[in-house]
Coordinates of C-alpha atoms in Angstrom, one line a residue:
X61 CA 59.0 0.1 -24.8
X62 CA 55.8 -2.0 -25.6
X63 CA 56.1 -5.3 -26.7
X64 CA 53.5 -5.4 -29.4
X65 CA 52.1 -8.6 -31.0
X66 CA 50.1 -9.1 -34.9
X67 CA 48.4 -11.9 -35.1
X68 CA 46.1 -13.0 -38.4
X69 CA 44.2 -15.9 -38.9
X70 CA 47.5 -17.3 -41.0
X71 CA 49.3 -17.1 -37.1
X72 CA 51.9 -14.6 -35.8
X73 CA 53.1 -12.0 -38.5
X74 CA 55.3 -10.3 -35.9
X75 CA 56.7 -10.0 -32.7
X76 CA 58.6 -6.6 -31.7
X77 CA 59.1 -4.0 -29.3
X78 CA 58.5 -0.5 -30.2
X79 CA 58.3 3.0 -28.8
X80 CA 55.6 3.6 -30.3
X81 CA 52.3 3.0 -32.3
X82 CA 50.3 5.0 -34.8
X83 CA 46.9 3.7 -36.5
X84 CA 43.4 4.8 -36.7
X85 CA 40.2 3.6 -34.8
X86 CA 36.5 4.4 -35.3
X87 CA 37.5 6.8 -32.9
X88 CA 40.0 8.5 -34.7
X89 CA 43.9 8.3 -35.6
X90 CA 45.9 7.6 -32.3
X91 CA 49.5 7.4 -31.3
X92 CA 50.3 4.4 -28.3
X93 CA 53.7 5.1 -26.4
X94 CA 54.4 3.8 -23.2
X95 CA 52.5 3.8 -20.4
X96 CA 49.7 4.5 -22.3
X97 CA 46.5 4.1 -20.5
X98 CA 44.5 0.7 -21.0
X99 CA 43.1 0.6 -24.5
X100 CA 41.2 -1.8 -26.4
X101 CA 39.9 -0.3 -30.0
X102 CA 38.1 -1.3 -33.2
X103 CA 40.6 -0.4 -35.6
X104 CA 39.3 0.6 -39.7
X105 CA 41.4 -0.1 -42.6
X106 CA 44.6 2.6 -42.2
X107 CA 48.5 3.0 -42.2
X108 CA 49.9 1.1 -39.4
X109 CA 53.4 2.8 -38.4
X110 CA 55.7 1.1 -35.5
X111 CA 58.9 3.0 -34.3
X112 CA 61.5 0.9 -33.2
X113 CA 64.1 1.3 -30.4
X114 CA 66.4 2.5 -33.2
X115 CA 64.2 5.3 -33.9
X116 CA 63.0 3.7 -37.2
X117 CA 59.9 3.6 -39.0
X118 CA 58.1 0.8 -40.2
X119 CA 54.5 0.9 -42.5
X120 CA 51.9 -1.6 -42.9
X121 CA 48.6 -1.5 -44.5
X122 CA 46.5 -2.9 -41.8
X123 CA 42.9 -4.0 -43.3
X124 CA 41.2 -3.3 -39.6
X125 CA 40.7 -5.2 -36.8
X126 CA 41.1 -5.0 -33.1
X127 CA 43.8 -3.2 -31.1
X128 CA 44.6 -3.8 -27.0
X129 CA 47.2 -2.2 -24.8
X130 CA 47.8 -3.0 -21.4
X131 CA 50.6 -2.7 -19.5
X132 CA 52.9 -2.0 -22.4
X133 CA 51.6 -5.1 -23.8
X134 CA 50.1 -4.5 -26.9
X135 CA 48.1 -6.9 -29.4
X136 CA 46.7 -6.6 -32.7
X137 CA 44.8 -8.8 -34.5
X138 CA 43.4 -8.4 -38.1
X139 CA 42.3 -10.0 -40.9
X140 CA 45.2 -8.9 -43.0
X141 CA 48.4 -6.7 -42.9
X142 CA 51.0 -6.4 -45.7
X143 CA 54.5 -4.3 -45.1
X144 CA 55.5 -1.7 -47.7
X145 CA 57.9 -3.9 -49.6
X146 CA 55.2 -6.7 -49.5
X147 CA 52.6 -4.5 -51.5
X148 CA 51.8 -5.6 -54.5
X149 CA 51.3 -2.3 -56.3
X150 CA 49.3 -3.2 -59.4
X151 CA 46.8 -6.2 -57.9
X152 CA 46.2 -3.2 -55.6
X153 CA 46.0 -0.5 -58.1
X154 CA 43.3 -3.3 -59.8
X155 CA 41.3 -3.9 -56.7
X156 CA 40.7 0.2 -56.3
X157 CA 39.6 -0.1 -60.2
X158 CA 36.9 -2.8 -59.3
X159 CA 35.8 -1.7 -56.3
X160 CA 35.0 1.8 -57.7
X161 CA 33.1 0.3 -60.9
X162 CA 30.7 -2.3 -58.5
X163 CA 30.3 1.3 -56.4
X164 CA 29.3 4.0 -59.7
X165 CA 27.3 0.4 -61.1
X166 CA 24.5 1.8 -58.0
X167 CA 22.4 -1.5 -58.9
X168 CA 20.2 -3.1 -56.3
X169 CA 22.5 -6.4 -56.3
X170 CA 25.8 -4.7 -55.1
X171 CA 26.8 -4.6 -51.6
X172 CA 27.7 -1.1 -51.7
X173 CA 29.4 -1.2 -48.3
X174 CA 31.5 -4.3 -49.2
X175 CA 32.2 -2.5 -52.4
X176 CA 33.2 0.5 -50.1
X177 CA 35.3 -1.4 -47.5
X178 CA 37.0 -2.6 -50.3
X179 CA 38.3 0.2 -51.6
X180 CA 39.2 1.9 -48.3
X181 CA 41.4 -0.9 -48.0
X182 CA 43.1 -1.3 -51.7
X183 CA 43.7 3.3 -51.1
X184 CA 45.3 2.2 -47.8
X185 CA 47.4 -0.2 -49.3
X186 CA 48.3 2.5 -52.6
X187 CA 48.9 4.9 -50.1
X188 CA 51.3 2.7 -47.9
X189 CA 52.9 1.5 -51.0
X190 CA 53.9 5.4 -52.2
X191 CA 54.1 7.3 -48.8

């Protein structure tokens, strides 16, 4: 088991041991089980999935951050993280609606990758939300 630990600026969000982790890096999409190897990873906006000891699924939209393993101690820390039964559908459906009219707008005041982050993260959380 790895004992795995969220943390956001707000404080703990959770606490729990799980078999094993799933997210995506700017490496790439990886899967931590235990005894993995030593990691620590820069983490992009993606699907965070945790299986418990029960064999159960959990998903989060994670909105990036930093991951660390180390002797099946695992820590994540991010700037935000919402469970599938804590998405709020439309404000996300809204944000994806926004953030693609400040990208097509392609005028010399938008931040184009601030636009773009944001709407990587409100298709993570739709995705999350449906699947």
């Amino acid at each position: 088991m790895i004992s795995l630990k969220i943390v956001t600026p707000h404080g703990t969000y959770s606490e729990v041991d799980v078999k094993s982790i799933s997210l995506r890096s700017v490496e790439g999409q990886m899967t931590l089980l235990t005894d993995h190897l030593p990691i620590f990873a820069a983490l992009v906006p993606c699907k965070l999935a945790l299986v418990d000891n029960n064999d159960q699924r959990h998903e989060y939209a994670l909105s990036g951050g930093f991951c660390h393993l180390e002797d099946n101690k695992a820590m994540i820390l991010t700037d935000a993280i919402e469970g599938k039964t804590e998405i709020d559908l439309e404000r996300a459906k809204r944000a994806y609606e926004r953030a693609r009219a400040r990208i097509e707008k392609k005028d010399e005041v938008t931040n184009l990758k601030r636009a773009q982050l944001a709407l990587e993260r409100a298709v993570n959380r739709i995705n999350v939300y449906g699947g």
